[in-house]
XYZ file of C-alpha atoms in Angstrom:
463
model
C 34.617 -29.195 43.325
C 33.116 -29.889 39.918
C 35.262 -31.922 37.546
C 35.283 -30.344 34.093
C 37.294 -31.313 31.006
C 40.266 -29.351 29.738
C 42.216 -29.517 26.455
C 45.476 -31.284 25.719
C 47.247 -29.645 22.800
C 49.070 -32.596 21.270
C 48.861 -31.703 17.577
C 46.947 -28.421 17.313
C 48.659 -25.540 19.162
C 46.674 -22.710 20.800
C 48.434 -20.057 18.720
C 46.838 -16.752 17.730
C 44.501 -17.238 14.806
C 44.122 -20.995 15.270
C 40.867 -22.812 16.042
C 42.399 -23.738 19.407
C 43.352 -20.190 20.418
C 40.728 -19.631 23.142
C 40.179 -23.209 24.344
C 42.478 -22.781 27.347
C 39.881 -20.333 28.715
C 38.252 -23.319 30.449
C 40.946 -22.556 33.028
C 43.451 -25.302 32.355
C 45.342 -26.938 29.518
C 48.046 -29.495 28.870
C 50.714 -28.755 26.288
C 53.137 -30.912 24.375
C 55.898 -28.304 23.915
C 56.691 -29.281 20.334
C 53.020 -29.152 19.411
C 53.537 -26.027 17.311
C 54.996 -28.259 14.577
C 57.015 -25.311 13.337
C 60.762 -25.189 12.933
C 60.771 -21.920 14.870
C 58.865 -23.404 17.824
C 61.018 -26.530 17.947
C 64.195 -24.460 17.773
C 62.969 -22.162 20.536
C 62.064 -25.050 22.840
C 65.389 -26.831 22.284
C 67.216 -23.577 23.001
C 65.465 -23.431 26.390
C 66.550 -26.997 27.137
C 70.128 -26.167 26.107
C 70.142 -23.100 28.360
C 69.037 -25.225 31.338
C 71.693 -27.852 30.528
C 74.339 -25.109 30.497
C 73.058 -23.858 33.842
C 73.265 -27.347 35.335
C 76.946 -27.641 34.353
C 78.030 -24.538 36.266
C 79.885 -25.579 39.427
C 78.980 -23.268 42.315
C 79.951 -25.672 45.089
C 81.750 -24.393 48.167
C 84.941 -26.182 47.149
C 85.224 -24.301 43.859
C 87.494 -21.229 44.090
C 85.394 -19.556 41.389
C 82.201 -20.087 43.360
C 81.141 -16.425 43.551
C 81.604 -15.842 39.827
C 79.876 -19.120 39.009
C 76.912 -18.289 41.234
C 76.427 -15.091 39.246
C 76.760 -17.022 35.971
C 74.249 -19.622 37.118
C 71.795 -16.909 38.119
C 72.278 -15.204 34.747
C 71.618 -18.439 32.841
C 68.565 -19.132 35.016
C 67.065 -15.701 34.276
C 67.753 -16.097 30.556
C 66.130 -19.529 30.502
C 63.011 -18.325 32.316
C 62.706 -15.340 29.970
C 62.962 -17.685 26.976
C 60.357 -20.034 28.463
C 57.955 -17.129 29.089
C 58.327 -16.009 25.487
C 57.804 -19.554 24.227
C 54.606 -20.014 26.239
C 53.087 -16.595 25.626
C 54.261 -15.730 22.118
C 54.825 -19.071 20.421
C 52.105 -21.172 22.053
C 49.751 -18.309 22.851
C 48.751 -19.177 26.434
C 48.232 -16.703 29.278
C 50.027 -18.422 32.147
C 48.920 -15.761 34.609
C 45.305 -16.923 34.523
C 45.331 -20.418 32.962
C 46.724 -23.463 34.796
C 49.204 -24.780 32.244
C 50.603 -28.326 32.436
C 53.602 -28.886 30.156
C 54.988 -32.289 29.232
C 58.770 -32.545 29.536
C 60.760 -35.550 28.322
C 62.935 -37.760 30.512
C 66.130 -36.933 28.626
C 65.456 -33.200 28.939
C 64.952 -33.514 32.683
C 67.966 -35.724 33.331
C 70.383 -33.828 31.074
C 69.514 -30.555 32.844
C 69.526 -32.081 36.343
C 65.839 -31.205 36.590
C 66.354 -27.482 35.914
C 64.134 -27.525 32.809
C 61.192 -28.371 35.103
C 61.771 -25.476 37.512
C 62.435 -23.192 34.532
C 58.939 -23.719 33.136
C 57.318 -23.374 36.562
C 59.189 -20.110 37.115
C 57.909 -19.032 33.695
C 54.328 -19.489 34.913
C 53.337 -23.121 34.333
C 51.236 -24.742 37.022
C 52.610 -28.285 36.744
C 55.148 -30.440 34.902
C 53.974 -33.659 33.258
C 56.593 -36.419 33.481
C 56.692 -40.046 32.358
C 55.212 -41.910 35.310
C 57.312 -44.992 34.558
C 60.542 -43.011 35.080
C 60.942 -42.542 38.818
C 64.446 -41.246 38.115
C 63.087 -38.372 36.028
C 60.319 -37.601 38.525
C 62.842 -37.472 41.357
C 65.345 -35.408 39.349
C 62.888 -32.516 39.045
C 63.292 -31.848 42.791
C 59.814 -30.310 42.779
C 57.017 -30.414 45.365
C 54.737 -33.330 44.484
C 51.729 -31.007 44.011
C 53.534 -29.463 41.012
C 54.115 -32.827 39.286
C 51.868 -35.013 37.129
C 53.014 -38.605 36.569
C 51.683 -39.667 33.165
C 51.286 -43.248 31.942
C 50.610 -44.244 28.336
C 48.068 -46.906 29.208
C 46.955 -48.778 32.336
C 49.924 -49.220 34.699
C 50.133 -51.703 37.557
C 49.031 -50.714 41.036
C 52.659 -50.935 42.122
C 53.743 -48.451 39.436
C 51.005 -46.024 40.431
C 51.849 -46.328 44.115
C 55.517 -45.615 43.437
C 54.712 -42.622 41.238
C 52.290 -41.068 43.692
C 55.069 -40.835 46.260
C 56.586 -38.201 43.991
C 53.530 -36.735 42.207
C 50.111 -35.754 43.543
C 48.374 -36.291 40.186
C 48.409 -39.510 38.162
C 47.513 -39.269 34.484
C 46.519 -42.094 32.151
C 46.273 -42.168 28.353
C 43.162 -44.176 27.501
C 42.992 -45.193 23.844
C 39.930 -47.428 23.962
C 36.953 -47.697 26.296
C 33.375 -48.857 26.161
C 31.550 -46.676 28.672
C 31.881 -44.066 31.389
C 32.294 -46.894 33.897
C 35.480 -48.013 32.130
C 36.972 -44.551 32.596
C 35.851 -44.320 36.217
C 37.341 -47.744 36.946
C 40.701 -46.571 35.605
C 40.423 -43.341 37.596
C 39.385 -44.857 40.884
C 40.721 -48.399 40.939
C 44.089 -47.692 42.494
C 42.678 -44.904 44.651
C 40.611 -47.556 46.407
C 43.608 -49.915 46.750
C 46.276 -47.531 48.000
C 44.162 -44.742 49.459
C 43.290 -41.273 48.230
C 46.902 -40.251 47.713
C 46.408 -38.657 44.330
C 44.071 -37.050 41.834
C 43.374 -38.853 38.565
C 43.396 -37.427 35.053
C 42.415 -39.535 32.062
C 43.613 -38.300 28.678
C 41.192 -39.218 25.876
C 41.007 -38.420 22.167
C 38.257 -35.829 21.774
C 36.810 -37.731 18.812
C 36.268 -40.896 20.830
C 33.939 -39.467 23.492
C 30.766 -37.382 23.564
C 29.379 -34.772 25.941
C 26.946 -37.171 27.608
C 29.724 -39.563 28.624
C 31.879 -36.654 29.819
C 29.023 -35.550 32.076
C 28.624 -39.078 33.447
C 32.333 -39.268 34.235
C 32.262 -35.866 35.951
C 29.381 -36.851 38.198
C 30.851 -40.279 38.922
C 34.365 -39.226 39.888
C 33.048 -36.947 42.683
C 35.837 -34.408 42.454
C 38.685 -36.949 42.658
C 39.582 -36.792 39.006
C 38.811 -35.358 35.607
C 39.486 -35.890 31.916
C 41.552 -33.982 29.397
C 40.505 -34.076 25.751
C 43.204 -34.419 23.099
C 42.912 -31.668 20.473
C 39.192 -30.908 20.935
C 37.144 -28.471 18.900
C 35.357 -25.626 20.671
C 32.103 -27.556 20.278
C 33.514 -30.754 21.778
C 35.097 -28.957 24.716
C 32.246 -26.509 25.342
C 29.490 -29.125 25.189
C 31.520 -31.456 27.384
C 32.087 -28.636 29.884
C 28.380 -27.786 29.992
C 27.461 -31.470 30.444
C 29.306 -31.428 33.780
C 26.964 -28.724 35.102
C 23.370 -28.736 36.292
C 20.575 -26.188 36.319
C 17.122 -26.042 37.893
C 15.933 -23.388 35.443
C 13.171 -24.364 33.028
C 15.057 -22.701 30.172
C 18.225 -24.694 30.900
C 20.395 -21.592 31.286
C 23.295 -21.171 33.706
C 23.579 -18.100 35.935
C 26.843 -16.357 35.054
C 28.788 -13.740 37.004
C 31.141 -11.625 34.884
C 34.269 -10.444 36.713
C 37.480 -8.507 36.172
C 40.948 -10.007 36.570
C 40.795 -8.749 40.171
C 37.529 -10.636 40.810
C 35.320 -7.537 40.837
C 31.801 -8.342 39.661
C 30.837 -6.441 36.517
C 27.357 -7.857 36.065
C 25.029 -10.871 36.084
C 24.132 -12.618 32.819
C 23.087 -16.061 31.604
C 24.877 -18.701 29.569
C 23.633 -21.549 27.425
C 25.562 -24.537 26.138
C 25.775 -22.833 22.769
C 27.025 -19.536 24.226
C 29.820 -21.366 26.074
C 30.901 -22.917 22.777
C 30.725 -19.521 21.046
C 32.865 -17.902 23.760
C 35.524 -20.611 23.341
C 35.440 -20.160 19.581
C 36.151 -16.424 19.596
C 37.817 -15.721 22.971
C 35.270 -13.061 23.898
C 32.440 -12.668 26.359
C 29.463 -14.359 24.686
C 26.251 -15.007 26.634
C 22.571 -15.846 26.086
C 20.124 -12.957 25.829
C 16.718 -13.856 27.242
C 15.120 -10.788 25.675
C 16.478 -11.610 22.209
C 16.214 -15.353 22.766
C 19.621 -15.942 21.236
C 23.369 -15.490 21.535
C 24.592 -12.155 22.839
C 28.115 -11.323 21.715
C 28.895 -8.557 24.181
C 30.056 -5.432 22.359
C 28.868 -6.223 18.835
C 26.408 -3.318 19.046
C 27.873 -1.052 21.751
C 31.555 -1.611 21.013
C 32.065 -2.494 24.689
C 33.457 -5.959 24.027
C 35.286 -8.268 26.420
C 38.481 -10.295 26.138
C 37.780 -13.688 27.732
C 40.490 -15.001 30.048
C 38.893 -17.838 31.958
C 35.626 -19.664 32.678
C 35.040 -21.311 36.064
C 32.167 -23.380 37.418
C 31.169 -22.964 41.071
C 31.209 -25.556 43.856
C 27.570 -26.568 43.262
C 28.014 -26.997 39.491
C 25.131 -24.636 38.707
C 26.780 -21.240 38.084
C 29.608 -19.850 35.964
C 32.153 -17.094 36.373
C 33.584 -15.414 33.278
C 36.860 -13.594 33.959
C 37.289 -10.880 31.340
C 38.955 -7.601 30.497
C 36.429 -4.973 29.475
C 37.382 -3.064 26.311
C 35.970 -0.284 24.164
C 36.129 3.480 23.795
C 34.398 3.612 27.181
C 35.392 0.837 29.587
C 31.833 -0.056 30.556
C 30.009 -3.333 31.057
C 26.679 -1.697 31.878
C 24.380 -0.148 29.271
C 24.462 3.003 31.445
C 28.149 3.387 30.528
C 29.479 2.450 33.954
C 32.091 -0.238 34.538
C 29.692 -2.358 36.594
C 25.932 -2.811 36.739
C 26.068 -1.586 40.332
C 27.177 1.926 39.477
C 30.569 3.533 39.844
C 33.352 1.550 41.532
C 34.922 2.491 44.836
C 38.359 2.189 46.382
C 41.333 1.465 44.127
C 39.255 0.978 40.996
C 37.644 4.410 41.503
C 41.073 5.958 42.057
C 42.368 4.272 38.901
C 39.507 5.643 36.821
C 39.899 9.127 38.253
C 43.636 9.193 37.559
C 43.181 7.977 33.988
C 40.746 10.832 33.466
C 43.021 13.360 35.173
C 45.894 12.321 32.902
C 44.238 14.220 30.089
C 41.904 16.620 31.918
C 43.673 17.705 35.122
C 43.764 21.536 35.316
C 47.063 23.377 35.502
C 48.168 23.834 39.082
C 46.409 20.737 40.462
C 48.572 18.441 42.588
C 47.905 15.384 40.423
C 48.900 17.413 37.337
C 52.173 18.372 39.073
C 52.910 14.726 39.810
C 52.221 13.695 36.211
C 54.498 16.427 34.864
C 57.314 16.339 37.427
C 59.025 12.940 37.457
C 61.423 13.937 40.218
C 58.599 15.070 42.499
C 56.715 11.820 41.942
C 59.841 9.752 42.610
C 60.602 11.693 45.789
C 57.042 11.288 47.088
C 57.086 7.543 46.444
C 60.300 7.175 48.442
C 59.099 9.516 51.188
C 55.714 7.836 51.668
C 57.252 4.342 51.575
C 59.572 5.360 54.406
C 56.658 6.744 56.420
C 54.744 3.493 55.885
C 57.732 1.470 57.100
C 57.861 3.512 60.305
C 54.122 3.656 61.052
C 53.144 1.764 64.207
C 49.429 1.906 64.982
C 46.869 0.133 62.791
C 45.276 3.449 61.810
C 48.610 5.047 61.009
C 49.648 2.085 58.846
C 46.327 2.308 56.954
C 46.804 6.035 56.369
C 50.370 5.662 55.116
C 49.394 2.690 52.946
C 46.683 4.834 51.346
C 49.328 7.492 50.592
C 51.672 4.939 49.019
C 48.846 3.492 46.935
C 47.875 6.939 45.667
C 51.378 7.836 44.509
C 51.944 4.328 43.107
C 48.698 4.580 41.141
C 49.761 7.968 39.745
C 52.977 6.329 38.544
C 50.986 3.435 37.068
C 48.444 5.688 35.323
C 51.241 7.728 33.767
C 52.803 4.522 32.411
C 49.468 3.126 31.196
C 49.537 0.303 33.752
C 46.266 -0.914 35.298
C 45.348 -2.724 38.502
C 44.711 -5.813 36.378
C 48.219 -5.562 34.915
C 49.616 -5.720 38.449
C 47.297 -8.649 39.267
C 48.748 -10.503 36.270
C 52.279 -10.086 37.620
C 51.277 -11.236 41.105
C 49.566 -14.323 39.695
C 52.651 -15.172 37.629
C 54.949 -14.852 40.626
C 52.759 -17.167 42.675
C 53.701 -19.987 40.261
C 57.444 -19.673 40.798
C 59.446 -22.327 42.650
C 62.837 -20.606 42.534
C 62.976 -17.991 45.260
C 65.462 -15.197 45.823
C 66.936 -14.520 49.250
C 65.154 -11.182 49.263
C 67.894 -9.178 50.957
C 67.737 -5.407 50.656
C 69.856 -3.791 47.933
C 72.442 -1.462 49.405
C 72.583 0.847 46.379
C 68.798 1.282 46.445
C 68.835 2.076 50.164
C 71.630 4.600 49.596
C 69.688 6.267 46.770
C 66.597 6.459 48.971
C 68.579 7.921 51.851
C 69.980 10.562 49.521
C 66.480 11.555 48.366
C 65.161 11.695 51.923
C 68.225 13.669 53.080
C 67.712 16.278 50.373
C 64.030 16.553 51.165
C 64.785 17.036 54.842
C 67.377 19.713 54.078
C 64.898 21.606 51.896
C 62.218 21.817 54.578
């Protein structure tokens, strides 16, 4: 895969209204948790650490006579800590952990004092990886995390022995490089120990954005051959966007990059083109900005039509010559196409078509229609959801399962439309849950089963 740079927020946080707000849209970022430099942010972060320390002190061992009560207390503290961490990431630091791969740096003392629970807390809150001092094997081990969720970071050029020890616990090794002369110096740091001890890890080199230019970033990207990348400390949109574009290639005479615009569910909305300057502009404003060949200039989608886009993420493809913009389409009419359809390929099908139809029916369904009844009668909708879920659980043939699944999806989408919830909202929740490392047993809840049985029993009696 193509190696592209991503930002490290060491001094300038990506909060709403800041110049760094949309920079994480390159798909990844590294955060120093106290980067907000506000008393409120520091207090909030320390409260999360304290919550995890409290959780670590609860004794739920088998020998403790209060084990059952303590297990409940520990679970309560864990949920509270994760909720606090989610709020800190999304509201204080302004990052969308459901779509951006967030690395967060956690100190040794914070890890050890919480018995590693602060690390799992932030992963459960949606972070992709925890950055830990690579020189502290004790802290790395205390996280008790899979090595693919850990980054061992060194402030400088460690010995081969230190790197080899760290990569037994972390799959990514990160280096802070303060001075270098050329791209070869960076590549040597990235690849030196990989050659000595084998390809046991990915390399990340952390560099001050003011000490490197786009040309050198492009040289590093091409030289590392997918085995490493760089992260720029507190870059501007221009530094990050130009560096990102320098890692790509194009065979077009006009130098543009083919760009596919997609929803959060990876549905293609349309095909456009991007320039280096349009990538920078998109990172500056957090919207879909492209290059218009007919106007021969930047095209800020929605400035004229009102059909603007919230930018979530930019990705480069495996051949380094095409982009994907992941967006949410906004406006009085949710339409990407100039023909006022969501996509440039006409009306959607499947779930997206059903979603659009139900949103329309919410305000236009005629009296007496079944969908109108479901919107108006909460008990009927609840009963149908329970009933169809039971029928799905008992279906046996492939065709029968498909039919019952379609029924469940219809009634679930009615419930979602009534609550103003979209398919993309559900995709966000699924993506967040995929980051979690703390798993529940997943046993059925007796009181829910009893409530369902009561509903089904009443329905059967009324037939």
